[in-house]
CSV table of C-alpha atoms in Angstrom, one decimal:
chain,number,residue,atom,x,y,z
A,1,MET,CA,0.0,0.0,0.0
A,2,LYS,CA,1.3,3.4,-0.9
A,3,CYS,CA,1.0,6.3,1.6
A,4,PHE,CA,0.7,9.9,0.4
A,5,PHE,CA,1.5,12.9,2.6
A,6,GLY,CA,0.3,16.4,2.1
A,7,ALA,CA,2.5,19.5,2.2
A,8,ASN,CA,1.4,20.3,5.8
A,9,SER,CA,1.7,16.7,7.1
A,10,PRO,CA,3.6,16.5,10.4
A,11,ALA,CA,5.7,13.7,9.0
A,12,ARG,CA,7.5,16.2,6.7
A,13,ARG,CA,8.4,18.7,9.6
A,14,ARG,CA,12.1,18.2,10.7
A,15,GLY,CA,12.6,21.3,13.1
A,16,LEU,CA,11.4,24.7,14.4
A,17,SER,CA,10.6,27.6,12.2
A,18,ILE,CA,12.5,30.9,12.5
A,19,VAL,CA,9.5,32.5,14.2
A,20,GLU,CA,9.3,29.8,16.8
A,21,LEU,CA,13.1,30.0,17.4
A,22,MET,CA,12.8,33.8,17.9
A,23,ILE,CA,9.9,33.4,20.3
A,24,ALA,CA,11.8,30.7,22.3
A,25,ILE,CA,14.9,32.9,22.5
A,26,THR,CA,12.9,35.9,23.6
A,27,ILE,CA,11.2,34.0,26.3
A,28,SER,CA,14.6,32.6,27.5
A,29,LEU,CA,16.1,36.1,27.6
A,30,ILE,CA,13.1,37.4,29.6
A,31,VAL,CA,13.5,34.6,32.1
A,32,LEU,CA,17.2,35.2,32.3
A,33,VAL,CA,16.8,39.0,32.9
A,34,VAL,CA,14.2,38.3,35.6
A,35,MET,CA,16.6,35.8,37.3
A,36,MET,CA,19.5,38.3,37.1
A,37,GLN,CA,17.4,41.0,38.6
A,38,ALA,CA,16.3,38.6,41.3
A,39,PHE,CA,19.9,37.6,42.0
A,40,ARG,CA,21.0,41.2,42.0
A,41,ARG,CA,18.3,42.1,44.5
A,42,ALA,CA,19.1,39.1,46.7
A,43,SER,CA,22.8,40.0,46.5
A,44,GLY,CA,22.0,43.6,47.5
A,45,GLU,CA,19.9,42.5,50.5
A,46,ILE,CA,22.7,40.1,51.5
A,47,LYS,CA,25.2,42.9,51.3
A,48,LYS,CA,23.0,45.2,53.2
A,49,GLY,CA,22.3,42.6,55.9
A,50,ARG,CA,26.1,41.8,56.2
A,51,ALA,CA,26.9,45.5,56.5
A,52,MET,CA,24.3,46.0,59.2
A,53,ILE,CA,25.7,42.9,61.1
A,54,GLU,CA,29.2,44.2,60.8
A,55,MET,CA,28.2,47.7,61.9
A,56,ALA,CA,26.2,46.4,64.8
A,57,SER,CA,29.2,44.2,65.9
A,58,GLU,CA,31.6,47.2,65.7
A,59,MET,CA,29.3,49.5,67.6
A,60,ARG,CA,28.6,46.9,70.3
A,61,ALA,CA,32.3,46.5,70.8
A,62,VAL,CA,32.9,50.2,71.0
A,63,GLY,CA,30.0,50.6,73.4
A,64,GLU,CA,31.4,47.9,75.7
A,65,THR,CA,34.8,49.6,75.7
A,66,PHE,CA,33.1,52.9,76.6
A,67,ARG,CA,31.3,51.2,79.5
A,68,ARG,CA,34.5,49.7,80.8
A,69,ASP,CA,36.2,53.1,80.7
A,70,LEU,CA,33.4,54.7,82.7
A,71,ALA,CA,33.4,51.9,85.2
A,72,GLY,CA,37.1,52.3,85.8
A,73,VAL,CA,37.2,56.1,86.3
A,74,THR,CA,39.7,56.9,89.1
A,75,VAL,CA,37.9,60.0,90.4
A,76,SER,CA,34.4,60.6,91.7
A,77,PRO,CA,32.8,63.2,89.3
A,78,ARG,CA,32.5,65.8,92.0
A,79,LEU,CA,34.1,69.2,92.3
A,80,TRP,CA,37.3,70.5,94.0
A,81,ASN,CA,39.3,67.3,93.9
A,82,LEU,CA,42.6,67.7,95.8
A,83,ASN,CA,45.7,66.8,93.9
A,84,SER,CA,47.1,65.4,97.1
A,85,GLU,CA,44.4,62.7,96.8
A,86,CYS,CA,46.1,61.5,93.6
A,87,ASN,CA,42.9,60.5,91.9
A,88,GLY,CA,43.1,62.0,88.4
A,89,TYR,CA,40.3,63.8,86.6
A,90,PHE,CA,37.1,63.6,84.6
A,91,GLU,CA,36.2,66.1,81.9
A,92,VAL,CA,33.3,66.6,79.4
A,93,ILE,CA,33.7,69.2,76.7
A,94,GLU,CA,30.6,70.3,74.6
A,95,GLY,CA,31.4,71.2,71.1
A,96,PRO,CA,29.8,74.1,69.2
A,97,ASN,CA,27.6,71.9,67.1
A,98,SER,CA,24.5,69.9,68.2
A,99,ASP,CA,21.8,67.7,66.7
A,100,ALA,CA,19.9,70.9,65.8
A,101,THR,CA,22.8,71.9,63.5
A,102,TYR,CA,21.7,69.3,60.9
A,103,VAL,CA,18.0,69.6,61.1
A,104,ALA,CA,18.0,72.6,58.7
A,105,ASN,CA,19.2,70.3,56.0
A,106,PRO,CA,16.8,67.4,55.7
A,107,ALA,CA,19.2,65.5,53.4
A,108,MET,CA,21.7,65.4,56.3
A,109,SER,CA,19.2,65.0,59.1
A,110,PHE,CA,20.6,61.5,60.0
A,111,PHE,CA,23.9,63.3,61.1
A,112,GLY,CA,24.0,64.5,64.7
A,113,ASP,CA,26.4,66.1,67.3
A,114,THR,CA,29.9,64.8,66.5
A,115,ASP,CA,32.2,67.3,68.2
A,116,ASP,CA,31.8,66.4,71.9
A,117,ILE,CA,34.9,65.2,73.9
A,118,ILE,CA,35.1,63.1,77.0
A,119,ALA,CA,38.4,62.5,78.8
A,120,MET,CA,39.3,60.8,82.1
A,121,THR,CA,41.8,58.8,84.0
A,122,ILE,CA,40.9,55.1,84.4
A,123,ARG,CA,42.1,52.1,86.2
A,124,SER,CA,42.0,48.6,84.6
A,125,GLY,CA,41.2,45.8,87.0
A,126,GLU,CA,42.0,43.1,84.5
A,127,LYS,CA,44.6,43.3,81.7
A,128,PRO,CA,46.9,46.3,81.9
A,129,PHE,CA,47.0,49.0,79.2
A,130,ARG,CA,49.9,48.7,76.7
A,131,GLY,CA,51.6,51.4,74.7
A,132,ARG,CA,54.8,52.6,73.0
A,133,TYR,CA,57.7,54.2,74.8
A,134,VAL,CA,61.0,55.4,73.3
A,135,ASP,CA,63.6,54.6,75.9
A,136,PRO,CA,66.8,56.7,76.6
A,137,LEU,CA,68.7,54.6,74.0
A,138,GLY,CA,66.1,55.5,71.3
A,139,VAL,CA,64.6,52.0,71.2
A,140,THR,CA,60.9,51.7,71.0
A,141,GLN,CA,59.5,49.4,73.7
A,142,ILE,CA,56.0,48.2,74.6
A,143,VAL,CA,55.3,49.1,78.2
A,144,GLU,CA,52.3,48.4,80.5
A,145,SER,CA,50.3,50.2,83.2
A,146,HIS,CA,47.0,49.6,85.0
A,147,ILE,CA,46.3,53.3,84.9
A,148,ALA,CA,45.9,55.5,81.9
A,149,GLU,CA,44.6,58.8,80.6
A,150,VAL,CA,41.9,58.2,78.0
A,151,ILE,CA,40.4,60.7,75.6
A,152,TRP,CA,37.4,60.0,73.3
A,153,PHE,CA,36.9,62.3,70.4
A,154,VAL,CA,35.7,62.5,66.8
A,155,PHE,CA,37.9,63.9,64.0
A,156,HIS,CA,36.0,65.4,61.0
A,157,GLU,CA,38.2,65.3,57.9
A,158,ASP,CA,36.5,67.6,55.5
A,159,VAL,CA,36.8,66.4,51.9
A,160,ASP,CA,34.7,68.7,49.7
A,161,GLU,CA,33.3,72.0,51.2
A,162,ASN,CA,35.8,73.1,53.7
A,163,ASP,CA,33.2,73.6,56.4
A,164,LEU,CA,32.7,72.4,60.0
A,165,VAL,CA,29.5,70.4,59.3
A,166,ALA,CA,29.9,66.7,58.4
A,167,ASP,CA,28.2,65.3,55.3
A,168,MET,CA,28.3,62.1,53.2
A,169,ASP,CA,31.5,62.9,51.4
A,170,ASP,CA,33.5,63.6,54.6
A,171,ARG,CA,35.5,61.1,56.7
A,172,VAL,CA,34.3,61.2,60.3
A,173,THR,CA,36.2,58.9,62.6
A,174,LEU,CA,35.9,58.1,66.3
A,175,TYR,CA,39.2,57.9,68.2
A,176,ARG,CA,40.2,56.7,71.7
A,177,ARG,CA,43.6,57.9,72.7
A,178,VAL,CA,45.2,55.9,75.6
A,179,LEU,CA,48.2,57.4,77.3
A,180,LEU,CA,49.8,55.3,80.1
A,181,VAL,CA,50.4,56.9,83.5
A,182,ARG,CA,54.0,55.8,84.2
A,183,PRO,CA,55.8,58.4,86.3
A,184,ASP,CA,58.8,56.1,86.7
A,185,LEU,CA,59.7,56.5,83.0
A,186,VAL,CA,62.4,58.9,82.0
A,187,ILE,CA,61.5,61.0,79.0
A,188,THR,CA,64.6,61.8,76.9
A,189,GLU,CA,63.0,62.2,73.4
A,190,ILE,CA,62.3,66.0,73.5
A,191,PRO,CA,61.0,67.1,70.0
A,192,ALA,CA,60.9,70.7,69.1
A,193,ASN,CA,57.2,70.6,69.4
A,194,SER,CA,56.0,68.6,72.4
A,195,ARG,CA,52.9,67.3,70.5
A,196,ASP,CA,55.2,65.4,68.2
A,197,PHE,CA,56.2,63.3,71.2
A,198,TYR,CA,52.8,61.6,71.0
A,199,LEU,CA,53.5,60.3,67.5
A,200,ASN,CA,56.0,57.8,68.9
A,201,ASN,CA,54.9,57.5,72.5
A,202,ASP,CA,51.8,56.5,74.4
A,203,ILE,CA,52.8,58.0,77.7
A,204,SER,CA,51.0,60.9,79.5
A,205,VAL,CA,53.4,63.7,79.9
A,206,ARG,CA,53.5,67.4,80.8
A,207,PRO,CA,56.0,70.2,79.8
A,208,VAL,CA,58.3,71.4,82.5
A,209,GLY,CA,60.4,74.1,81.1
A,210,ALA,CA,62.1,72.7,78.0
A,211,ASN,CA,61.6,69.1,79.1
A,212,LEU,CA,58.8,66.6,79.2
A,213,VAL,CA,58.0,64.8,82.4
A,214,ALA,CA,55.8,61.7,82.8
A,215,ASN,CA,52.6,62.5,84.7
A,216,THR,CA,51.3,61.1,87.9
A,217,LEU,CA,47.6,60.9,88.8
A,218,ALA,CA,48.1,63.9,91.1
A,219,ASP,CA,49.6,65.9,88.2
A,220,LEU,CA,46.5,65.1,86.0
A,221,THR,CA,44.2,66.7,88.5
A,222,LEU,CA,45.4,70.0,87.0
A,223,ARG,CA,44.1,70.9,83.5
A,224,GLU,CA,47.3,72.3,82.2
A,225,ASN,CA,49.0,68.8,82.5
A,226,ARG,CA,46.4,66.9,80.5
A,227,TYR,CA,46.6,65.7,76.9
A,228,ALA,CA,46.0,68.5,74.3
A,229,HIS,CA,45.8,71.2,77.0
A,230,ILE,CA,49.3,72.6,76.3
A,231,THR,CA,48.7,76.3,76.8
A,232,THR,CA,49.9,79.0,79.3
A,233,ALA,CA,46.5,80.7,79.6
A,234,PHE,CA,44.1,80.0,82.4
A,235,PRO,CA,41.7,78.1,82.4
A,236,PHE,CA,44.0,75.9,80.1
A,237,GLU,CA,41.4,75.1,77.4
A,238,LEU,CA,41.8,71.9,75.4
A,239,GLN,CA,43.3,72.6,72.0
A,240,ARG,CA,41.3,70.7,69.4
A,241,ASN,CA,44.0,71.0,66.7
A,242,LEU,CA,46.3,68.9,69.0
A,243,LEU,CA,43.9,65.9,69.2
A,244,ALA,CA,44.8,64.6,65.8
A,245,ASP,CA,48.4,65.7,66.1
A,246,ALA,CA,48.1,68.6,63.7
A,247,ILE,CA,51.4,70.2,62.7
A,248,PRO,CA,52.2,73.5,60.9
A,249,GLY,CA,51.1,73.9,57.3
A,250,ASN,CA,47.7,72.2,57.8
A,251,ASP,CA,49.4,68.8,57.5
A,252,ARG,CA,47.8,66.3,59.8
A,253,ARG,CA,49.3,63.1,61.1
A,254,LEU,CA,46.2,61.2,61.9
A,255,LEU,CA,46.2,58.5,64.6
A,256,THR,CA,46.1,54.9,63.3
A,257,GLY,CA,45.8,51.4,64.5
A,258,GLU,CA,44.1,50.7,67.8
A,259,ASP,CA,43.4,54.4,68.3
A,260,ILE,CA,40.7,54.2,65.7
A,261,MET,CA,37.4,52.9,67.2
A,262,LEU,CA,34.8,53.5,64.5
A,263,THR,CA,34.8,54.9,61.0
A,264,ASN,CA,31.8,56.6,59.2
A,265,VAL,CA,30.5,58.1,62.4
A,266,ALA,CA,27.2,60.0,62.1
A,267,GLY,CA,26.8,61.0,65.8
A,268,PHE,CA,28.8,61.1,69.0
A,269,ASP,CA,26.8,63.0,71.5
A,270,ILE,CA,27.7,63.3,75.2
A,271,ARG,CA,25.0,64.5,77.5
A,272,VAL,CA,24.9,64.9,81.3
A,273,TYR,CA,22.1,64.3,83.7
A,274,SER,CA,20.1,67.2,85.0
A,275,PRO,CA,17.8,66.2,87.9
A,276,ASN,CA,15.5,69.2,87.3
A,277,GLY,CA,15.8,69.2,83.5
A,278,PRO,CA,12.6,69.9,81.6
A,279,ASN,CA,10.8,67.4,79.4
A,280,LYS,CA,7.9,67.5,76.9
A,281,THR,CA,5.6,64.6,75.9
A,282,PRO,CA,3.5,65.8,73.0
A,283,ASN,CA,2.0,62.3,72.7
A,284,ASP,CA,2.4,58.7,73.9
A,285,SER,CA,5.1,57.9,71.4
A,286,GLN,CA,7.2,61.1,71.6
A,287,PHE,CA,9.5,62.3,74.3
A,288,LEU,CA,11.5,65.5,74.0
A,289,GLY,CA,14.4,66.7,76.1
A,290,PRO,CA,15.9,70.2,76.1
A,291,SER,CA,18.7,69.2,73.8
A,292,ASP,CA,16.4,67.7,71.2
A,293,PRO,CA,16.1,69.9,68.0
A,294,ASN,CA,12.3,70.3,68.3
A,295,PHE,CA,12.1,71.0,72.0
A,296,ALA,CA,11.8,74.8,71.9
A,297,ALA,CA,9.3,74.8,69.0
A,298,ASN,CA,7.0,72.2,70.5
A,299,THR,CA,4.0,73.7,72.3
A,300,ALA,CA,3.5,70.9,74.8
A,301,PRO,CA,3.9,71.9,78.5
A,302,ALA,CA,7.3,71.2,80.0
A,303,THR,CA,7.7,69.2,83.2
A,304,SER,CA,10.8,69.0,85.4
A,305,GLU,CA,11.3,65.3,85.8
A,306,GLY,CA,15.0,65.0,85.0
A,307,SER,CA,16.7,64.6,81.6
A,308,TYR,CA,20.0,64.3,79.8
A,309,VAL,CA,21.1,67.6,78.4
A,310,ASP,CA,24.0,69.2,76.5
A,311,LEU,CA,26.2,71.4,78.6
A,312,GLY,CA,24.9,75.0,78.3
A,313,TRP,CA,21.9,73.8,76.3
A,314,SER,CA,20.0,77.1,76.5
A,315,GLY,CA,23.0,79.2,75.6
A,316,ALA,CA,22.1,81.7,78.3
A,317,ALA,CA,24.5,83.3,80.8
A,318,THR,CA,22.3,82.3,83.7
A,319,GLY,CA,19.9,79.4,84.3
A,320,THR,CA,17.9,77.8,87.1
A,321,THR,CA,18.3,74.3,85.7
A,322,TRP,CA,21.4,72.2,86.1
A,323,PHE,CA,23.9,72.8,83.2
A,324,GLU,CA,21.4,75.1,81.5
A,325,ALA,CA,23.8,78.1,81.5
A,326,VAL,CA,27.1,78.3,79.7
A,327,SER,CA,30.2,77.5,81.7
A,328,ALA,CA,31.2,80.1,84.3
A,329,ILE,CA,34.6,80.0,82.7
A,330,GLY,CA,35.8,78.9,79.3
A,331,THR,CA,34.0,78.6,75.9
A,332,PRO,CA,32.7,76.3,74.7
A,333,SER,CA,31.0,74.8,77.8
A,334,PHE,CA,32.8,72.1,79.7
A,335,TRP,CA,32.5,70.2,83.0
A,336,CYS,CA,35.6,69.4,84.9
A,337,SER,CA,36.5,67.8,88.3
A,338,TRP,CA,38.0,71.1,89.3
A,339,SER,CA,41.1,71.3,91.6
A,340,PRO,CA,41.5,73.8,94.5
A,341,HIS,CA,45.1,74.0,93.5
A,342,TYR,CA,44.3,77.3,91.7
A,343,GLU,CA,43.3,78.8,95.1
A,344,TYR,CA,46.8,78.6,96.5
A,345,ASN,CA,49.2,78.5,93.6
A,346,GLY,CA,50.3,82.1,94.1
A,347,VAL,CA,48.8,83.3,90.8
A,348,ASP,CA,46.0,85.7,90.2
A,349,ASP,CA,44.1,83.3,87.9
A,350,ASP,CA,40.9,85.3,87.7
A,351,LEU,CA,42.8,88.5,87.0
A,352,ASP,CA,41.0,90.6,89.6
A,353,GLY,CA,44.1,92.1,91.0
A,354,ILE,CA,44.1,90.0,94.2
A,355,VAL,CA,46.2,86.9,94.4
A,356,ASP,CA,44.6,83.8,95.9
A,357,GLU,CA,41.9,85.1,98.2
A,358,GLY,CA,41.5,81.7,99.7
A,359,THR,CA,44.8,82.1,101.6
A,360,ASN,CA,44.2,85.4,103.4
A,361,GLY,CA,40.8,84.9,105.1
A,362,LEU,CA,40.0,88.6,104.7
A,363,ASP,CA,36.9,90.6,103.5
A,364,ASP,CA,38.5,91.6,100.2
A,365,ASP,CA,35.5,93.4,98.7
A,366,GLY,CA,34.7,95.4,101.8
A,367,ASP,CA,31.1,94.1,102.1
A,368,GLY,CA,31.5,93.2,105.7
A,369,LEU,CA,31.5,89.4,105.0
A,370,VAL,CA,34.2,86.9,104.5
A,371,ASP,CA,32.1,84.9,102.1
A,372,GLU,CA,32.7,82.3,99.4
A,373,GLU,CA,33.2,84.9,96.7
A,374,ASP,CA,36.0,86.5,98.8
A,375,GLU,CA,37.6,83.1,99.5
A,376,ARG,CA,37.9,81.8,96.0
A,377,ASP,CA,40.3,83.0,93.3
A,378,THR,CA,38.6,80.7,90.7
A,379,GLN,CA,35.4,78.7,90.3
A,380,ALA,CA,34.6,75.5,88.6
A,381,PRO,CA,32.9,75.8,85.2
A,382,TYR,CA,29.7,74.3,86.8
A,383,ALA,CA,28.8,74.2,90.5
A,384,GLN,CA,27.0,70.8,90.2
A,385,PRO,CA,28.5,67.3,90.3
A,386,LEU,CA,27.9,64.8,87.6
A,387,ARG,CA,25.3,62.2,88.5
A,388,ALA,CA,25.3,60.4,85.2
A,389,VAL,CA,26.3,60.7,81.6
A,390,GLU,CA,24.7,59.4,78.4
A,391,LEU,CA,26.4,58.7,75.1
A,392,THR,CA,24.4,58.5,71.9
A,393,MET,CA,26.6,57.0,69.1
A,394,ARG,CA,25.4,56.7,65.5
A,395,GLY,CA,27.2,55.0,62.6
A,396,ILE,CA,26.4,55.0,58.9
A,397,GLU,CA,27.2,52.4,56.2
A,398,LYS,CA,27.7,54.7,53.3
A,399,SER,CA,27.2,52.2,50.5
A,400,THR,CA,23.8,51.2,51.7
A,401,ARG,CA,23.1,54.3,53.8
A,402,ASN,CA,22.0,52.1,56.7
A,403,LEU,CA,22.1,53.7,60.1
A,404,ARG,CA,22.7,52.1,63.5
A,405,GLN,CA,22.4,53.9,66.8
A,406,VAL,CA,23.5,52.9,70.3
A,407,THR,CA,22.7,54.8,73.5
A,408,ILE,CA,24.9,54.1,76.6
A,409,THR,CA,24.2,55.5,80.1
A,410,SER,CA,26.4,55.3,83.2
A,411,SER,CA,25.4,56.5,86.7
A,412,PHE,CA,28.0,57.7,89.2
A,413,VAL,CA,25.6,57.8,92.1
A,414,PRO,CA,26.4,55.0,94.6
A,415,GLU,CA,23.6,52.4,94.9
């Protein structure tokens, strides 16, 4: 039997037509593009998640270091600490910027206060601190001490606009400078500029004439002997340009290694506790303290229940709330465990024409009273002790613009 097949019979078809091939290729390309986008999105989420985990881990480690430092402070944060007690110091310096500085620019609103400084002498109950020391033979050694002078500060390296306000293009780094208290060490490396000494040494020193001498805790009760306070003018303000080892010609030798605690910092805000500080609660989900940007503009009634505030938060010369007014001495505002040494050092520190009223016991102003004003040549920047401090630290992962914030509080009131 013979079989006949038509032109359209399936038995004559040996492959796909051009149209069918084009359709198949197009569908394959669409599926491939969708899969690539899915993989790209998944990769981005994985990268974002990894960045958040790394940032959280870094900030957690920094927070634990900060807690340990506060727990090891050698001095009670009160006023008029005697240098004969050999207990060191505690100091908080409020920078000119605040969280409100960045509110005016919504694009930068995730940045906050980054120019506060906290410095202290601390004692390690566990492992000793370690640092570099150039011995009299010029050999660099690693030495140890259970007591150190520690300074936390943020350095803003402006990249684009040459201004004081941080933005996404700038490098903002958190540093922790650790200087060992080793008064037994002999300092023979005397550079032309004493701040260059700290480029090769991690020892707390003070200038004595043309020489440098290693500090004791008693020496560090005096502001002029502390790191970056090298100045001859009372009240011996901290020199910010010394913190990052600035040298003439705007050339900076930035600290490296273990001195770097966190990069890409978006906030490092130190606040102190005011027991009568005002608060506002506009609603159940919002709580405003006096240092928050929207505090003044908010119309909710203020209540005095205690709050953490920036030093001199109102900017006024006088104030009824703790730390509301600017410092009695020095600008910007700072709190210091003040020493009565300035009362009997034989120097007219307050430049009133009378040297050390505290030594004569006389009615110097002729008002008929030998009062506190007559008996003090100087005064602490604030009359109140520190009950507690709060650190709000914020980091930013620039590639993903993810933020992470940690708040740490530490109380100095005995339980």
